[in-house]
Amino acid sequence: MTAPESEISNRVPRLLRVSAALSWRFVAVVAALYVVANVVSFLATIVIPVAIALLLAALLSPLVSQLVQLRVPRGVASGLVLIGGIAVVGGVLTFVITEFSKGLPELQTQVSASLDTIRGWLKDGPLHLSDVQLQAYLDRMLNTIKENQSEITSGALTTAATVGELLTGVLLALFTLIFFLHDGDGIWRFVMRGVPGDVRPRADVAGRRGFASLVSYVRATAAVAVVDAVGVGIGLWAVGVPLIVPLSALVFLGAFIPIIGAVITGAVAVLIALVANGPVAALVVLAVLIGVMQLESHVLQPLLLGRAVKLHPLAVVLAITAGLVVGGIAGALLAVPLLAVLNSGIRSLLSDSDADVSPSQVDVHAPQESGPEDGSGDRVKDL
């Protein structure tokens, strides 16, 4: 730096110099994240199935490791776990579809009775609508459907294309899952070859910590989802709402999106109860849903997810919201696992206690290995 430049620089307030340095670095980080987000969005048909396969691998890999410890060849163990998982999912889907088919006639009967009750209330209640007025409203609805028939048809074609993409994604996720279960450690070692040698051990340990956090997250989320589904299912059974099993399965799937997933799917159960059994049954189901959500937020989430991923509830909500805005349902599903992995990995990189840890010492299937201990010399605690 020449003398005039040095003189000018010294005249600039230090606060302004620091702010400028932070600003251009912040802009560079945001630009990099924007580029990454656009690349991920462009490759979403590949990224989402691979991410889902990684979640499933986190759920199933402990079973494969247990079979390997029992001297079962890893290829055979991977095949047994994968076939068993597909059999369980197929059996559950078959059971759900069967129960849905059995409960649909009862639902149709109850819906017809509810519609008759609503029609009677519209005629004899405070509105005092005549049959002519009711028929006019019905004709107006039918005309609206006919006028938008082209949009409905195009929507059906779009749905068909989406179903095709979904099947392709399922096959890709299944194919990727096979390799993750069979040679996940080898794939990770290959990825680590791209990391400089002087920082490779720390990056390896941080990555293993992150995957351990993912394993803990999937386990805890599955446990929370089971409790949510059972609780809502008991409430639906108590008031005699049809389609108990399909609605409970829907709540179970929705619970994999923390906090908001079970609420949205539970609202569907409340709506079915309202249409099929009336407002009293809907209020009972709503009360059960609120009770289950209180149990989840005050007991299960802190006890299970809090210990598993060490994330503040506000961070979870903000991550889900950001994922929903950026990637829709898939983004909401993957936001919290991604945040948990990043949180655990960054904590490991900042921890002095992990500086001397060998990657082979990290058991990714042990819940206690999801992050370093915050000791007195831990920079995480100092920060």
mmCIF file of C-alpha atoms in Angstrom:
data_model
loop_
_atom_site.group_PDB
_atom_site.id
_atom_site.type_symbol
_atom_site.label_atom_id
_atom_site.label_comp_id
_atom_site.label_asym_id
_atom_site.label_seq_id
_atom_site.Cartn_x
_atom_site.Cartn_y
_atom_site.Cartn_z
ATOM 1 C CA MET A 1 0.000 0.000 0.000
ATOM 2 C CA THR A 2 1.443 3.378 -1.034
ATOM 3 C CA ALA A 3 1.732 6.283 1.375
ATOM 4 C CA PRO A 4 -1.343 8.198 0.052
ATOM 5 C CA GLU A 5 -3.452 5.012 0.181
ATOM 6 C CA SER A 6 -2.259 4.275 3.716
ATOM 7 C CA GLU A 7 -3.079 7.818 4.770
ATOM 8 C CA ILE A 8 -6.556 7.575 3.275
ATOM 9 C CA SER A 9 -7.124 4.183 4.901
ATOM 10 C CA ASN A 10 -6.101 5.530 8.284
ATOM 11 C CA ARG A 11 -8.598 8.341 7.936
ATOM 12 C CA VAL A 12 -11.477 5.854 7.453
ATOM 13 C CA PRO A 13 -13.075 5.011 10.820
ATOM 14 C CA ARG A 14 -12.249 1.493 12.019
ATOM 15 C CA LEU A 15 -15.930 0.656 12.434
ATOM 16 C CA LEU A 16 -16.561 1.501 8.778
ATOM 17 C CA ARG A 17 -13.551 -0.564 7.613
ATOM 18 C CA VAL A 18 -14.725 -3.588 9.616
ATOM 19 C CA SER A 19 -18.303 -3.149 8.404
ATOM 20 C CA ALA A 20 -17.135 -2.966 4.769
ATOM 21 C CA ALA A 21 -14.995 -6.078 5.162
ATOM 22 C CA LEU A 22 -17.879 -7.981 6.737
ATOM 23 C CA SER A 23 -20.306 -6.692 4.105
ATOM 24 C CA TRP A 24 -18.428 -7.901 1.039
ATOM 25 C CA ARG A 25 -17.773 -11.245 2.701
ATOM 26 C CA PHE A 26 -21.466 -11.505 3.545
ATOM 27 C CA VAL A 27 -22.388 -10.677 -0.055
ATOM 28 C CA ALA A 28 -19.959 -13.330 -1.287
ATOM 29 C CA VAL A 29 -21.479 -15.958 1.023
ATOM 30 C CA VAL A 30 -25.036 -15.046 -0.007
ATOM 31 C CA ALA A 31 -24.073 -15.188 -3.689
ATOM 32 C CA ALA A 32 -22.488 -18.611 -3.189
ATOM 33 C CA LEU A 33 -25.579 -19.883 -1.362
ATOM 34 C CA TYR A 34 -27.764 -18.487 -4.156
ATOM 35 C CA VAL A 35 -25.745 -20.353 -6.785
ATOM 36 C CA VAL A 36 -25.874 -23.567 -4.742
ATOM 37 C CA ALA A 37 -29.640 -23.189 -4.231
ATOM 38 C CA ASN A 38 -30.197 -22.739 -7.973
ATOM 39 C CA VAL A 39 -28.046 -25.757 -8.806
ATOM 40 C CA VAL A 40 -29.904 -27.891 -6.241
ATOM 41 C CA SER A 41 -33.243 -26.649 -7.600
ATOM 42 C CA PHE A 42 -32.191 -27.484 -11.160
ATOM 43 C CA LEU A 43 -31.114 -30.980 -10.063
ATOM 44 C CA ALA A 44 -34.031 -31.487 -7.669
ATOM 45 C CA THR A 45 -35.121 -34.713 -9.381
ATOM 46 C CA ILE A 46 -31.735 -36.165 -8.410
ATOM 47 C CA VAL A 47 -31.009 -34.379 -5.141
ATOM 48 C CA ILE A 48 -34.331 -35.162 -3.423
ATOM 49 C CA PRO A 49 -34.269 -38.957 -4.046
ATOM 50 C CA VAL A 50 -30.618 -39.120 -2.930
ATOM 51 C CA ALA A 51 -31.437 -37.116 0.218
ATOM 52 C CA ILE A 52 -34.382 -39.389 1.013
ATOM 53 C CA ALA A 53 -32.151 -42.421 0.430
ATOM 54 C CA LEU A 54 -29.682 -40.945 2.921
ATOM 55 C CA LEU A 55 -32.475 -40.558 5.499
ATOM 56 C CA LEU A 56 -33.525 -44.168 4.944
ATOM 57 C CA ALA A 57 -29.905 -45.266 5.188
ATOM 58 C CA ALA A 58 -29.653 -43.496 8.549
ATOM 59 C CA LEU A 59 -32.715 -45.457 9.672
ATOM 60 C CA LEU A 60 -31.668 -48.867 8.325
ATOM 61 C CA SER A 61 -27.875 -48.850 8.592
ATOM 62 C CA PRO A 62 -27.887 -49.691 12.341
ATOM 63 C CA LEU A 63 -29.757 -52.911 11.507
ATOM 64 C CA VAL A 64 -27.194 -53.754 8.834
ATOM 65 C CA SER A 65 -24.363 -53.142 11.308
ATOM 66 C CA GLN A 66 -26.000 -55.416 13.877
ATOM 67 C CA LEU A 67 -26.308 -58.216 11.328
ATOM 68 C CA VAL A 68 -22.671 -57.711 10.308
ATOM 69 C CA GLN A 69 -21.650 -58.043 13.952
ATOM 70 C CA LEU A 70 -23.468 -61.401 13.939
ATOM 71 C CA ARG A 71 -21.077 -62.489 11.152
ATOM 72 C CA VAL A 72 -23.608 -62.049 8.356
ATOM 73 C CA PRO A 73 -21.888 -60.891 5.121
ATOM 74 C CA ARG A 74 -22.523 -57.200 4.534
ATOM 75 C CA GLY A 75 -24.090 -57.770 1.113
ATOM 76 C CA VAL A 76 -26.489 -60.351 2.532
ATOM 77 C CA ALA A 77 -27.248 -58.126 5.534
ATOM 78 C CA SER A 78 -27.994 -55.157 3.259
ATOM 79 C CA GLY A 79 -30.274 -57.296 1.103
ATOM 80 C CA LEU A 80 -32.138 -58.722 4.090
ATOM 81 C CA VAL A 81 -32.704 -55.300 5.657
ATOM 82 C CA LEU A 82 -33.768 -53.760 2.345
ATOM 83 C CA ILE A 83 -36.153 -56.605 1.482
ATOM 84 C CA GLY A 84 -37.522 -56.562 5.018
ATOM 85 C CA GLY A 85 -38.081 -52.810 4.850
ATOM 86 C CA ILE A 86 -39.857 -53.055 1.496
ATOM 87 C CA ALA A 87 -41.995 -55.919 2.846
ATOM 88 C CA VAL A 88 -42.980 -53.886 5.906
ATOM 89 C CA VAL A 89 -43.820 -50.787 3.848
ATOM 90 C CA GLY A 90 -45.734 -52.872 1.296
ATOM 91 C CA GLY A 91 -47.665 -54.663 4.022
ATOM 92 C CA VAL A 92 -48.571 -51.411 5.736
ATOM 93 C CA LEU A 93 -49.674 -49.826 2.448
ATOM 94 C CA THR A 94 -51.773 -52.868 1.606
ATOM 95 C CA PHE A 95 -53.391 -52.768 5.025
ATOM 96 C CA VAL A 96 -54.070 -49.027 4.751
ATOM 97 C CA ILE A 97 -55.594 -49.361 1.262
ATOM 98 C CA THR A 98 -57.732 -52.297 2.404
ATOM 99 C CA GLU A 99 -59.004 -50.386 5.423
ATOM 100 C CA PHE A 100 -59.674 -47.349 3.242
ATOM 101 C CA SER A 101 -61.737 -49.462 0.845
ATOM 102 C CA LYS A 102 -63.693 -50.946 3.742
ATOM 103 C CA GLY A 103 -64.347 -47.601 5.394
ATOM 104 C CA LEU A 104 -65.235 -45.646 2.250
ATOM 105 C CA PRO A 105 -68.893 -46.843 2.024
ATOM 106 C CA GLU A 106 -69.464 -45.919 5.670
ATOM 107 C CA LEU A 107 -67.892 -42.529 5.048
ATOM 108 C CA GLN A 108 -70.121 -41.957 2.029
ATOM 109 C CA THR A 109 -73.202 -42.823 4.092
ATOM 110 C CA GLN A 110 -72.197 -40.499 6.903
ATOM 111 C CA VAL A 111 -71.337 -37.708 4.480
ATOM 112 C CA SER A 112 -74.748 -38.057 2.805
ATOM 113 C CA ALA A 113 -76.435 -37.881 6.206
ATOM 114 C CA SER A 114 -74.362 -34.820 7.105
ATOM 115 C CA LEU A 115 -75.274 -33.139 3.820
ATOM 116 C CA ASP A 116 -78.951 -33.823 4.490
ATOM 117 C CA THR A 117 -78.541 -32.282 7.938
ATOM 118 C CA ILE A 118 -76.832 -29.219 6.451
ATOM 119 C CA ARG A 119 -79.557 -28.917 3.812
ATOM 120 C CA GLY A 120 -82.216 -29.106 6.510
ATOM 121 C CA TRP A 121 -80.432 -26.455 8.578
ATOM 122 C CA LEU A 122 -80.200 -24.156 5.556
ATOM 123 C CA LYS A 123 -83.942 -24.542 4.963
ATOM 124 C CA ASP A 124 -85.247 -24.526 8.545
ATOM 125 C CA GLY A 125 -82.473 -22.578 10.253
ATOM 126 C CA PRO A 126 -81.909 -18.829 10.452
ATOM 127 C CA LEU A 127 -81.182 -18.547 6.697
ATOM 128 C CA HIS A 128 -84.585 -20.002 5.619
ATOM 129 C CA LEU A 129 -83.430 -20.839 2.094
ATOM 130 C CA SER A 130 -86.001 -22.313 -0.279
ATOM 131 C CA ASP A 131 -85.552 -25.392 -2.455
ATOM 132 C CA VAL A 132 -85.299 -23.127 -5.495
ATOM 133 C CA GLN A 133 -82.428 -21.172 -3.926
ATOM 134 C CA LEU A 134 -80.601 -24.343 -2.892
ATOM 135 C CA GLN A 135 -80.968 -25.757 -6.398
ATOM 136 C CA ALA A 136 -79.726 -22.472 -7.876
ATOM 137 C CA TYR A 137 -76.570 -22.635 -5.709
ATOM 138 C CA LEU A 138 -76.048 -26.258 -6.738
ATOM 139 C CA ASP A 139 -76.461 -25.417 -10.430
ATOM 140 C CA ARG A 140 -74.008 -22.551 -10.040
ATOM 141 C CA MET A 141 -71.413 -24.914 -8.593
ATOM 142 C CA LEU A 142 -71.923 -27.377 -11.454
ATOM 143 C CA ASN A 143 -71.600 -24.598 -14.036
ATOM 144 C CA THR A 144 -68.364 -23.428 -12.405
ATOM 145 C CA ILE A 145 -66.950 -26.935 -12.691
ATOM 146 C CA LYS A 146 -67.978 -27.158 -16.356
ATOM 147 C CA GLU A 147 -66.469 -23.756 -17.158
ATOM 148 C CA ASN A 148 -63.148 -24.787 -15.609
ATOM 149 C CA GLN A 149 -63.135 -28.254 -17.147
ATOM 150 C CA SER A 150 -60.064 -27.505 -19.243
ATOM 151 C CA GLU A 151 -58.102 -26.359 -16.181
ATOM 152 C CA ILE A 152 -59.221 -29.480 -14.297
ATOM 153 C CA THR A 153 -58.166 -31.683 -17.218
ATOM 154 C CA SER A 154 -54.766 -30.014 -17.485
ATOM 155 C CA GLY A 155 -54.383 -30.397 -13.737
ATOM 156 C CA ALA A 156 -55.113 -34.104 -14.059
ATOM 157 C CA LEU A 157 -52.491 -34.417 -16.805
ATOM 158 C CA THR A 158 -50.012 -32.539 -14.621
ATOM 159 C CA THR A 159 -50.815 -34.904 -11.776
ATOM 160 C CA ALA A 160 -50.172 -37.878 -14.049
ATOM 161 C CA ALA A 161 -46.786 -36.430 -15.021
ATOM 162 C CA THR A 162 -46.038 -35.829 -11.355
ATOM 163 C CA VAL A 163 -46.884 -39.443 -10.573
ATOM 164 C CA GLY A 164 -44.442 -40.540 -13.282
ATOM 165 C CA GLU A 165 -41.706 -38.335 -11.814
ATOM 166 C CA LEU A 166 -42.546 -39.690 -8.364
ATOM 167 C CA LEU A 167 -42.116 -43.280 -9.493
ATOM 168 C CA THR A 168 -38.805 -42.389 -11.131
ATOM 169 C CA GLY A 169 -37.666 -40.723 -7.923
ATOM 170 C CA VAL A 170 -38.677 -43.762 -5.866
ATOM 171 C CA LEU A 171 -36.656 -46.080 -8.100
ATOM 172 C CA LEU A 172 -33.635 -43.748 -7.930
ATOM 173 C CA ALA A 173 -33.910 -43.504 -4.148
ATOM 174 C CA LEU A 174 -34.168 -47.295 -3.845
ATOM 175 C CA PHE A 175 -31.169 -47.820 -6.142
ATOM 176 C CA THR A 176 -29.111 -45.268 -4.180
ATOM 177 C CA LEU A 177 -30.174 -46.779 -0.865
ATOM 178 C CA ILE A 178 -28.776 -50.167 -1.909
ATOM 179 C CA PHE A 179 -25.284 -48.690 -2.321
ATOM 180 C CA PHE A 180 -25.544 -46.580 0.831
ATOM 181 C CA LEU A 181 -26.344 -49.669 2.892
ATOM 182 C CA HIS A 182 -23.801 -51.919 1.212
ATOM 183 C CA ASP A 183 -20.810 -49.577 0.930
ATOM 184 C CA GLY A 184 -21.690 -46.320 2.677
ATOM 185 C CA ASP A 185 -18.358 -46.172 4.484
ATOM 186 C CA GLY A 186 -16.466 -46.708 1.236
ATOM 187 C CA ILE A 187 -18.453 -43.936 -0.454
ATOM 188 C CA TRP A 188 -17.627 -41.601 2.440
ATOM 189 C CA ARG A 189 -13.900 -42.419 2.236
ATOM 190 C CA PHE A 190 -13.992 -41.653 -1.494
ATOM 191 C CA VAL A 191 -15.609 -38.269 -0.773
ATOM 192 C CA MET A 192 -12.941 -37.518 1.830
ATOM 193 C CA ARG A 193 -10.222 -37.861 -0.829
ATOM 194 C CA GLY A 194 -11.273 -34.451 -2.111
ATOM 195 C CA VAL A 195 -10.444 -32.810 1.238
ATOM 196 C CA PRO A 196 -6.881 -31.517 1.788
ATOM 197 C CA GLY A 197 -4.790 -33.973 3.763
ATOM 198 C CA ASP A 198 -3.918 -31.615 6.634
ATOM 199 C CA VAL A 199 -7.597 -31.097 7.564
ATOM 200 C CA ARG A 200 -8.951 -34.441 6.380
ATOM 201 C CA PRO A 201 -9.115 -36.102 9.845
ATOM 202 C CA ARG A 202 -11.083 -33.177 11.319
ATOM 203 C CA ALA A 203 -13.442 -33.099 8.338
ATOM 204 C CA ASP A 204 -13.869 -36.879 8.572
ATOM 205 C CA VAL A 205 -14.744 -36.710 12.269
ATOM 206 C CA ALA A 206 -17.148 -33.799 11.656
ATOM 207 C CA GLY A 207 -18.875 -35.694 8.841
ATOM 208 C CA ARG A 208 -19.262 -38.788 11.001
ATOM 209 C CA ARG A 209 -20.651 -36.655 13.818
ATOM 210 C CA GLY A 210 -23.145 -35.201 11.350
ATOM 211 C CA PHE A 211 -24.295 -38.622 10.172
ATOM 212 C CA ALA A 212 -24.597 -39.767 13.801
ATOM 213 C CA SER A 213 -26.858 -36.767 14.387
ATOM 214 C CA LEU A 214 -28.907 -37.793 11.347
ATOM 215 C CA VAL A 215 -29.279 -41.348 12.713
ATOM 216 C CA SER A 216 -30.454 -39.965 16.058
ATOM 217 C CA TYR A 217 -32.841 -37.565 14.319
ATOM 218 C CA VAL A 218 -34.493 -40.294 12.248
ATOM 219 C CA ARG A 219 -34.893 -42.558 15.288
ATOM 220 C CA ALA A 220 -36.404 -39.798 17.431
ATOM 221 C CA THR A 221 -38.699 -38.571 14.665
ATOM 222 C CA ALA A 222 -40.002 -42.087 14.024
ATOM 223 C CA ALA A 223 -40.772 -42.493 17.743
ATOM 224 C CA VAL A 224 -42.588 -39.137 17.842
ATOM 225 C CA ALA A 225 -44.536 -40.025 14.688
ATOM 226 C CA VAL A 226 -45.716 -43.318 16.207
ATOM 227 C CA VAL A 227 -46.958 -41.552 19.341
ATOM 228 C CA ASP A 228 -48.779 -38.911 17.265
ATOM 229 C CA ALA A 229 -50.445 -41.511 15.038
ATOM 230 C CA VAL A 230 -51.529 -43.702 17.964
ATOM 231 C CA GLY A 231 -52.887 -40.744 19.930
ATOM 232 C CA VAL A 232 -54.919 -39.342 17.032
ATOM 233 C CA GLY A 233 -56.073 -42.858 16.074
ATOM 234 C CA ILE A 234 -57.424 -43.454 19.589
ATOM 235 C CA GLY A 235 -59.316 -40.170 19.396
ATOM 236 C CA LEU A 236 -60.825 -41.065 16.020
ATOM 237 C CA TRP A 237 -61.816 -44.516 17.304
ATOM 238 C CA ALA A 238 -63.448 -43.024 20.420
ATOM 239 C CA VAL A 239 -65.844 -40.843 18.406
ATOM 240 C CA GLY A 240 -66.481 -43.436 15.686
ATOM 241 C CA VAL A 241 -64.902 -41.618 12.756
ATOM 242 C CA PRO A 242 -64.427 -43.848 9.685
ATOM 243 C CA LEU A 243 -61.054 -44.369 7.977
ATOM 244 C CA ILE A 244 -59.188 -44.539 11.292
ATOM 245 C CA VAL A 245 -56.198 -46.445 9.920
ATOM 246 C CA PRO A 246 -55.650 -44.288 6.787
ATOM 247 C CA LEU A 247 -55.950 -41.076 8.792
ATOM 248 C CA SER A 248 -53.556 -42.380 11.467
ATOM 249 C CA ALA A 249 -51.097 -43.359 8.727
ATOM 250 C CA LEU A 250 -51.416 -39.848 7.275
ATOM 251 C CA VAL A 251 -50.629 -38.326 10.682
ATOM 252 C CA PHE A 252 -47.634 -40.675 11.007
ATOM 253 C CA LEU A 253 -46.213 -39.527 7.676
ATOM 254 C CA GLY A 254 -46.899 -35.883 8.447
ATOM 255 C CA ALA A 255 -45.076 -36.103 11.762
ATOM 256 C CA PHE A 256 -41.774 -36.500 9.897
ATOM 257 C CA ILE A 257 -42.054 -32.749 9.275
ATOM 258 C CA PRO A 258 -41.557 -31.566 12.882
ATOM 259 C CA ILE A 259 -44.125 -29.341 14.582
ATOM 260 C CA ILE A 260 -46.265 -28.411 11.558
ATOM 261 C CA GLY A 261 -46.587 -31.766 9.773
ATOM 262 C CA ALA A 262 -48.772 -33.494 12.357
ATOM 263 C CA VAL A 263 -50.860 -30.317 12.735
ATOM 264 C CA ILE A 264 -51.675 -30.157 9.031
ATOM 265 C CA THR A 265 -52.470 -33.868 8.705
ATOM 266 C CA GLY A 266 -54.396 -33.774 11.989
ATOM 267 C CA ALA A 267 -56.497 -30.946 10.563
ATOM 268 C CA VAL A 268 -57.521 -33.344 7.767
ATOM 269 C CA ALA A 269 -58.718 -35.805 10.440
ATOM 270 C CA VAL A 270 -60.703 -33.022 12.139
ATOM 271 C CA LEU A 271 -62.294 -32.097 8.795
ATOM 272 C CA ILE A 272 -63.268 -35.724 8.123
ATOM 273 C CA ALA A 273 -64.774 -35.929 11.619
ATOM 274 C CA LEU A 274 -66.723 -32.716 10.987
ATOM 275 C CA VAL A 275 -68.123 -33.911 7.665
ATOM 276 C CA ALA A 276 -68.810 -37.486 8.762
ATOM 277 C CA ASN A 277 -69.866 -37.160 12.419
ATOM 278 C CA GLY A 278 -70.753 -33.541 12.984
ATOM 279 C CA PRO A 279 -69.292 -30.644 15.002
ATOM 280 C CA VAL A 280 -69.253 -32.417 18.385
ATOM 281 C CA ALA A 281 -67.072 -35.263 17.071
ATOM 282 C CA ALA A 282 -64.857 -32.713 15.300
ATOM 283 C CA LEU A 283 -64.350 -30.800 18.564
ATOM 284 C CA VAL A 284 -63.440 -34.026 20.374
ATOM 285 C CA VAL A 285 -60.889 -34.926 17.681
ATOM 286 C CA LEU A 286 -59.550 -31.365 17.789
ATOM 287 C CA ALA A 287 -59.125 -31.609 21.561
ATOM 288 C CA VAL A 288 -57.264 -34.916 21.143
ATOM 289 C CA LEU A 289 -55.071 -33.361 18.458
ATOM 290 C CA ILE A 290 -54.231 -30.401 20.707
ATOM 291 C CA GLY A 291 -53.398 -32.795 23.546
ATOM 292 C CA VAL A 292 -51.125 -34.834 21.297
ATOM 293 C CA MET A 293 -49.400 -31.682 20.062
ATOM 294 C CA GLN A 294 -48.861 -30.520 23.656
ATOM 295 C CA LEU A 295 -47.381 -33.914 24.512
ATOM 296 C CA GLU A 296 -45.121 -33.705 21.466
ATOM 297 C CA SER A 297 -43.938 -30.133 22.016
ATOM 298 C CA HIS A 298 -43.451 -30.278 25.796
ATOM 299 C CA VAL A 299 -42.341 -33.883 26.364
ATOM 300 C CA LEU A 300 -41.361 -35.781 23.222
ATOM 301 C CA GLN A 301 -39.608 -33.025 21.296
ATOM 302 C CA PRO A 302 -37.387 -31.876 24.205
ATOM 303 C CA LEU A 303 -36.777 -35.419 25.463
ATOM 304 C CA LEU A 304 -36.112 -37.159 22.138
ATOM 305 C CA LEU A 305 -35.364 -34.650 19.385
ATOM 306 C CA GLY A 306 -33.748 -32.145 21.750
ATOM 307 C CA ARG A 307 -31.204 -34.701 22.886
ATOM 308 C CA ALA A 308 -30.780 -36.162 19.418
ATOM 309 C CA VAL A 309 -30.010 -33.045 17.398
ATOM 310 C CA LYS A 310 -29.487 -30.306 20.033
ATOM 311 C CA LEU A 311 -31.538 -27.715 18.150
ATOM 312 C CA HIS A 312 -33.597 -24.898 19.625
ATOM 313 C CA PRO A 313 -37.346 -25.080 18.754
ATOM 314 C CA LEU A 314 -37.128 -21.641 17.128
ATOM 315 C CA ALA A 315 -34.355 -22.886 14.849
ATOM 316 C CA VAL A 316 -36.525 -25.868 13.922
ATOM 317 C CA VAL A 317 -39.521 -23.668 13.054
ATOM 318 C CA LEU A 318 -37.417 -21.225 11.015
ATOM 319 C CA ALA A 319 -35.700 -24.081 9.179
ATOM 320 C CA ILE A 320 -39.030 -25.689 8.282
ATOM 321 C CA THR A 321 -40.439 -22.355 7.099
ATOM 322 C CA ALA A 322 -37.388 -21.629 4.961
ATOM 323 C CA GLY A 323 -37.438 -25.153 3.529
ATOM 324 C CA LEU A 324 -41.137 -24.844 2.727
ATOM 325 C CA VAL A 325 -40.597 -21.544 0.913
ATOM 326 C CA VAL A 326 -37.568 -22.763 -1.027
ATOM 327 C CA GLY A 327 -38.444 -26.391 -1.772
ATOM 328 C CA GLY A 328 -42.080 -26.979 -0.866
ATOM 329 C CA ILE A 329 -42.950 -30.178 0.992
ATOM 330 C CA ALA A 330 -39.599 -31.778 0.154
ATOM 331 C CA GLY A 331 -37.792 -28.715 1.491
ATOM 332 C CA ALA A 332 -39.778 -28.790 4.730
ATOM 333 C CA LEU A 333 -39.021 -32.504 5.117
ATOM 334 C CA LEU A 334 -35.267 -32.121 4.563
ATOM 335 C CA ALA A 335 -34.667 -28.756 6.271
ATOM 336 C CA VAL A 336 -34.390 -29.989 9.864
ATOM 337 C CA PRO A 337 -32.181 -33.032 9.067
ATOM 338 C CA LEU A 338 -29.864 -30.755 7.079
ATOM 339 C CA LEU A 339 -29.755 -28.263 9.938
ATOM 340 C CA ALA A 340 -29.062 -31.066 12.427
ATOM 341 C CA VAL A 341 -26.160 -32.393 10.336
ATOM 342 C CA LEU A 342 -24.671 -28.909 9.884
ATOM 343 C CA ASN A 343 -25.096 -28.110 13.561
ATOM 344 C CA SER A 344 -23.343 -31.283 14.687
ATOM 345 C CA GLY A 345 -20.581 -31.000 12.078
ATOM 346 C CA ILE A 346 -19.830 -27.347 12.859
ATOM 347 C CA ARG A 347 -19.829 -28.073 16.598
ATOM 348 C CA SER A 348 -17.289 -30.805 15.959
ATOM 349 C CA LEU A 349 -15.042 -28.497 13.907
ATOM 350 C CA LEU A 350 -15.157 -25.834 16.624
ATOM 351 C CA SER A 351 -14.575 -28.282 19.462
ATOM 352 C CA ASP A 352 -11.105 -28.685 20.930
ATOM 353 C CA SER A 353 -12.138 -32.070 22.312
ATOM 354 C CA ASP A 354 -12.471 -33.455 18.768
ATOM 355 C CA ALA A 355 -9.001 -32.295 17.696
ATOM 356 C CA ASP A 356 -7.357 -35.539 18.809
ATOM 357 C CA VAL A 357 -10.245 -37.890 17.984
ATOM 358 C CA SER A 358 -9.626 -40.474 15.275
ATOM 359 C CA PRO A 359 -12.417 -41.019 12.729
ATOM 360 C CA SER A 360 -12.413 -44.727 13.570
ATOM 361 C CA GLN A 361 -13.329 -43.840 17.180
ATOM 362 C CA VAL A 362 -16.657 -42.262 16.143
ATOM 363 C CA ASP A 363 -19.518 -44.751 16.192
ATOM 364 C CA VAL A 364 -22.093 -43.182 13.888
ATOM 365 C CA HIS A 365 -24.826 -45.482 15.204
ATOM 366 C CA ALA A 366 -24.371 -44.460 18.846
ATOM 367 C CA PRO A 367 -26.662 -41.584 19.958
ATOM 368 C CA GLN A 368 -24.000 -40.191 22.298
ATOM 369 C CA GLU A 369 -21.682 -39.690 19.313
ATOM 370 C CA SER A 370 -23.907 -37.096 17.631
ATOM 371 C CA GLY A 371 -21.688 -34.277 18.882
ATOM 372 C CA PRO A 372 -18.627 -33.509 20.975
ATOM 373 C CA GLU A 373 -18.863 -32.961 24.689
ATOM 374 C CA ASP A 374 -18.820 -29.287 25.624
ATOM 375 C CA GLY A 375 -15.941 -29.240 28.063
ATOM 376 C CA SER A 376 -14.067 -26.379 29.606
ATOM 377 C CA GLY A 377 -11.779 -26.128 26.594
ATOM 378 C CA ASP A 378 -14.569 -26.335 24.039
ATOM 379 C CA ARG A 379 -14.825 -23.310 21.737
ATOM 380 C CA VAL A 380 -18.554 -24.045 21.286
ATOM 381 C CA LYS A 381 -19.128 -23.252 24.943
ATOM 382 C CA ASP A 382 -16.768 -20.271 24.826
ATOM 383 C CA LEU A 383 -18.683 -18.784 21.902
#
